[in-house]
Amino acid sequence: TQLLEQSPQFLSIQEGENLTVYCNSSSVFSSLQWYRQEPGEGPVLLVTVVTGGEVKKLKRLTFQFGDARKDSSLHITAAQPGDTGLYLCAGAPGGSYIPTFGRGTSLIVHP
Amino acid sequence: DAGVIQSPRHEVTEMGQEVTLRCKPISGHDYLFWYRQTMMRGLELLIYFNNNVPIDDSGMPEDRFSAKMPNASFSTLKIQPSEPRDSAVYFCASRQGQSYEQYFGPGTRLTVT
């Protein structure tokens, strides 16, 4: 059983489209992180959210933490080929700094 | 500054052979993590160290796997004997203190035939 469920598993879109990917759990997390992993590389941290309802923006990427701190979403506006990669969410249970990772959403943006 | 360094980047070996993966964490980081990534199971935590001491090895699949951290700048993950189901990408990550940000190495792609 996966603690963090990510959807969709795969996403293939054209440049300029908008998209949203989701990270859901039945557990409450003290924090949630989003990473991007490019082929042949390790994951790189994009953002950490710690407060229920929190919204953070990173250029064209908008991250939201659910009010109950059980879920999160990542919205990309006007996707570009450079956004291609595996997007992983990771959550740390209350009081822990050791995250559990979801399986990720594999995004391909076609020029 | 150099990031997390892993070697080798690729390893192909035959079933039954011993495999040793190496990691050099970022200088000053006191936590080191070993992960395994597969399509089926995603990114799984195998073991982590704090100040060179193993804290939680509950993710280590079985006795064939062992990890050591003899000093603050070096860690190894050993598989003996290796099996085809061990084929995966193995990542090392490090971080400083009780923070959420981990820094990952480029990974070692292991293929056991």
Short mmCIF file of C-alpha atoms in Angstrom, two decimals:
data_model
loop_
_atom_site.label_atom_id
_atom_site.label_comp_id
_atom_site.label_asym_id
_atom_site.label_seq_id
_atom_site.Cartn_x
_atom_site.Cartn_y
_atom_site.Cartn_z
CA THR A 1 0.00 0.00 0.00
CA GLN A 2 1.40 3.36 -1.06
CA LEU A 3 1.15 6.04 1.63
CA LEU A 4 1.14 8.79 -0.98
CA GLU A 5 -0.85 8.31 -4.17
CA GLN A 6 0.07 10.47 -7.13
CA SER A 7 -2.12 11.02 -10.18
CA PRO A 8 -2.03 10.86 -13.04
CA GLN A 9 0.83 8.41 -13.37
CA PHE A 10 1.66 9.63 -16.88
CA LEU A 11 0.87 12.88 -18.67
CA SER A 12 1.76 13.86 -22.24
CA ILE A 13 0.82 17.36 -23.37
CA GLN A 14 1.68 20.04 -25.90
CA GLU A 15 3.73 23.11 -25.14
CA GLY A 16 1.56 25.93 -23.84
CA GLU A 17 -1.05 23.75 -22.13
CA ASN A 18 -1.86 23.94 -18.45
CA LEU A 19 -1.83 20.90 -16.18
CA THR A 20 -2.42 19.83 -12.60
CA VAL A 21 -0.99 16.80 -10.82
CA TYR A 22 -2.15 15.51 -7.48
CA CYS A 23 -0.70 13.91 -4.37
CA ASN A 24 -3.20 12.33 -1.99
CA SER A 25 -3.07 10.42 1.28
CA SER A 26 -5.29 9.35 4.14
CA SER A 27 -2.54 10.41 6.55
CA VAL A 28 -1.77 13.85 7.92
CA PHE A 29 1.67 15.26 7.18
CA SER A 30 3.65 17.91 9.02
CA SER A 31 5.14 18.92 5.70
CA LEU A 32 5.05 17.97 2.06
CA GLN A 33 7.72 18.40 -0.57
CA TRP A 34 7.65 18.38 -4.37
CA TYR A 35 10.69 17.22 -6.31
CA ARG A 36 11.44 17.10 -10.03
CA GLN A 37 13.63 14.35 -11.41
CA GLU A 38 15.11 14.52 -14.90
CA PRO A 39 16.24 11.37 -16.74
CA GLY A 40 19.53 10.05 -15.44
CA GLU A 41 19.58 12.41 -12.48
CA GLY A 42 18.49 12.46 -8.86
CA PRO A 43 15.40 14.30 -7.62
CA VAL A 44 15.76 18.03 -7.01
CA LEU A 45 13.61 19.78 -4.41
CA LEU A 46 11.19 22.37 -5.83
CA VAL A 47 9.23 23.44 -2.76
CA THR A 48 8.23 22.55 0.81
CA VAL A 49 4.76 23.34 2.17
CA VAL A 50 4.06 23.12 5.89
CA THR A 51 0.81 24.98 6.62
CA GLY A 52 -2.66 23.67 5.74
CA GLY A 53 -4.10 25.72 2.87
CA GLU A 54 -0.70 27.13 1.97
CA VAL A 55 -0.10 28.19 -1.62
CA LYS A 56 3.38 28.73 -3.00
CA LYS A 57 4.34 29.94 -6.45
CA LEU A 58 7.58 29.27 -8.29
CA LYS A 59 7.41 31.08 -11.63
CA ARG A 60 4.83 29.09 -13.64
CA LEU A 61 4.42 26.43 -10.94
CA THR A 62 1.79 26.76 -8.20
CA PHE A 63 1.81 24.40 -5.24
CA GLN A 64 -1.05 23.99 -2.80
CA PHE A 65 -1.22 22.10 0.49
CA GLY A 66 -4.69 20.86 1.46
CA ASP A 67 -6.43 22.39 4.45
CA ALA A 68 -6.28 19.06 6.30
CA ARG A 69 -2.62 18.55 5.32
CA LYS A 70 -3.41 15.22 3.67
CA ASP A 71 -3.06 16.21 0.03
CA SER A 72 -1.33 18.58 -2.33
CA SER A 73 -1.47 19.71 -5.93
CA LEU A 74 0.99 21.12 -8.43
CA HIS A 75 -0.33 23.30 -11.25
CA ILE A 76 1.86 24.27 -14.20
CA THR A 77 0.79 27.14 -16.41
CA ALA A 78 1.83 27.27 -20.07
CA ALA A 79 4.00 24.15 -19.88
CA GLN A 80 7.32 24.15 -21.69
CA PRO A 81 9.49 21.24 -22.91
CA GLY A 82 11.91 22.05 -20.11
CA ASP A 83 9.20 21.04 -17.62
CA THR A 84 9.51 17.43 -18.78
CA GLY A 85 10.41 15.09 -15.95
CA LEU A 86 9.17 12.96 -13.09
CA TYR A 87 7.36 14.96 -10.40
CA LEU A 88 7.54 13.36 -6.97
CA CYS A 89 5.75 14.34 -3.82
CA ALA A 90 7.14 13.39 -0.42
CA GLY A 91 5.50 13.69 2.96
CA ALA A 92 6.85 13.60 6.49
CA PRO A 93 4.44 12.33 9.17
CA GLY A 94 3.87 14.52 12.20
CA GLY A 95 7.05 15.23 14.15
CA SER A 96 9.25 13.41 11.64
CA TYR A 97 11.76 14.78 9.20
CA ILE A 98 11.99 11.49 7.31
CA PRO A 99 9.81 11.70 4.18
CA THR A 100 7.97 8.98 2.30
CA PHE A 101 7.83 9.39 -1.47
CA GLY A 102 5.00 8.85 -3.90
CA ARG A 103 5.65 7.00 -7.17
CA GLY A 104 5.51 10.19 -9.16
CA THR A 105 3.84 11.67 -12.22
CA SER A 106 5.85 11.36 -15.42
CA LEU A 107 5.29 14.50 -17.52
CA ILE A 108 6.27 14.92 -21.16
CA VAL A 109 5.79 18.31 -22.82
CA HIS A 110 6.01 18.19 -26.60
CA PRO A 111 7.28 21.26 -28.50
CA ASP B 1 30.58 23.29 -4.11
CA ALA B 2 30.34 19.67 -5.20
CA GLY B 3 27.03 17.96 -4.68
CA VAL B 4 26.52 14.38 -3.55
CA ILE B 5 28.89 12.11 -5.44
CA GLN B 6 28.08 8.50 -6.26
CA SER B 7 30.12 5.84 -7.95
CA PRO B 8 29.94 3.96 -10.15
CA ARG B 9 27.20 5.55 -12.28
CA HIS B 10 26.46 2.24 -13.95
CA GLU B 11 27.14 -1.28 -12.78
CA VAL B 12 26.40 -4.50 -14.65
CA THR B 13 27.10 -7.72 -12.83
CA GLU B 14 26.13 -11.35 -12.83
CA MET B 15 23.86 -12.96 -10.30
CA GLY B 16 25.76 -14.08 -7.23
CA GLN B 17 28.47 -11.44 -7.44
CA GLU B 18 29.15 -8.86 -4.75
CA VAL B 19 28.28 -5.26 -5.57
CA THR B 20 29.51 -2.19 -3.71
CA LEU B 21 28.01 1.23 -4.27
CA ARG B 22 29.76 4.33 -2.96
CA CYS B 23 28.60 7.74 -1.82
CA LYS B 24 30.29 10.95 -0.74
CA PRO B 25 27.80 13.32 0.93
CA ILE B 26 27.95 17.09 0.83
CA SER B 27 30.53 18.37 3.28
CA GLY B 28 28.94 19.43 6.56
CA HIS B 29 25.80 17.36 6.12
CA ASP B 30 25.15 15.07 9.07
CA TYR B 31 22.39 12.91 7.60
CA LEU B 32 22.92 10.38 4.81
CA PHE B 33 20.18 8.36 3.11
CA TRP B 34 20.24 5.39 0.73
CA TYR B 35 17.24 4.91 -1.59
CA ARG B 36 16.30 2.43 -4.27
CA GLN B 37 14.10 3.45 -7.23
CA THR B 38 12.17 1.05 -9.46
CA MET B 39 9.18 1.50 -11.74
CA MET B 40 7.11 -0.87 -9.66
CA ARG B 41 7.84 0.47 -6.19
CA GLY B 42 9.02 4.02 -6.78
CA LEU B 43 11.61 5.58 -4.47
CA GLU B 44 12.11 3.51 -1.32
CA LEU B 45 14.20 4.45 1.70
CA LEU B 46 16.62 1.65 2.54
CA ILE B 47 18.60 3.08 5.46
CA TYR B 48 19.70 6.37 6.90
CA PHE B 49 22.58 7.54 9.08
CA ASN B 50 22.98 10.45 11.46
CA ASN B 51 26.52 11.44 12.40
CA ASN B 52 27.76 8.19 10.82
CA VAL B 53 25.47 6.03 12.98
CA PRO B 54 22.75 3.91 11.34
CA ILE B 55 19.40 5.10 12.69
CA ASP B 56 16.80 3.12 10.76
CA ASP B 57 17.56 0.17 8.49
CA SER B 58 14.02 -1.20 8.38
CA GLY B 59 13.89 -0.58 4.63
CA MET B 60 16.81 -2.87 3.87
CA PRO B 61 15.24 -5.73 1.91
CA GLU B 62 17.13 -8.61 3.47
CA ASP B 63 20.43 -9.75 4.91
CA ARG B 64 22.09 -9.62 1.51
CA PHE B 65 22.10 -5.83 1.86
CA SER B 66 24.46 -3.99 4.21
CA ALA B 67 25.49 -0.36 4.57
CA LYS B 68 28.34 1.33 6.37
CA MET B 69 29.46 4.86 7.05
CA PRO B 70 33.02 4.72 8.41
CA ASN B 71 33.39 8.52 8.43
CA ALA B 72 31.46 11.69 7.66
CA SER B 73 32.54 11.80 4.03
CA PHE B 74 31.98 8.25 2.85
CA SER B 75 29.33 5.55 2.82
CA THR B 76 28.91 2.22 1.06
CA LEU B 77 25.95 0.02 0.22
CA LYS B 78 26.88 -3.58 -0.39
CA ILE B 79 24.82 -6.38 -1.91
CA GLN B 80 26.16 -9.89 -1.49
CA PRO B 81 25.16 -12.04 -3.27
CA SER B 82 23.34 -9.97 -5.88
CA GLU B 83 20.15 -11.17 -7.58
CA PRO B 84 18.35 -9.99 -10.75
CA ARG B 85 15.54 -8.49 -8.63
CA ASP B 86 18.10 -6.08 -7.15
CA SER B 87 18.29 -4.31 -10.51
CA ALA B 88 17.31 -0.69 -9.87
CA VAL B 89 18.70 2.81 -9.55
CA TYR B 90 20.25 3.40 -6.15
CA PHE B 91 20.40 6.96 -4.83
CA CYS B 92 22.33 8.48 -2.00
CA ALA B 93 21.11 11.73 -0.46
CA SER B 94 22.37 13.97 2.32
CA ARG B 95 21.03 16.84 4.36
CA GLN B 96 22.02 19.13 7.19
CA GLY B 97 20.21 18.78 10.49
CA GLN B 98 16.49 18.42 10.97
CA SER B 99 15.42 19.97 7.68
CA TYR B 100 13.14 18.86 4.90
CA GLU B 101 15.58 19.49 2.07
CA GLN B 102 17.55 16.51 0.90
CA TYR B 103 20.21 16.68 -1.79
CA PHE B 104 20.35 13.65 -4.04
CA GLY B 105 23.28 12.23 -5.95
CA PRO B 106 22.98 11.26 -9.62
CA GLY B 107 22.38 7.61 -8.74
CA THR B 108 23.93 4.26 -9.64
CA ARG B 109 22.04 2.18 -12.19
CA LEU B 110 22.55 -1.45 -11.21
CA THR B 111 21.78 -4.30 -13.59
CA VAL B 112 22.12 -7.86 -12.34
CA THR B 113 21.92 -10.50 -15.06
#
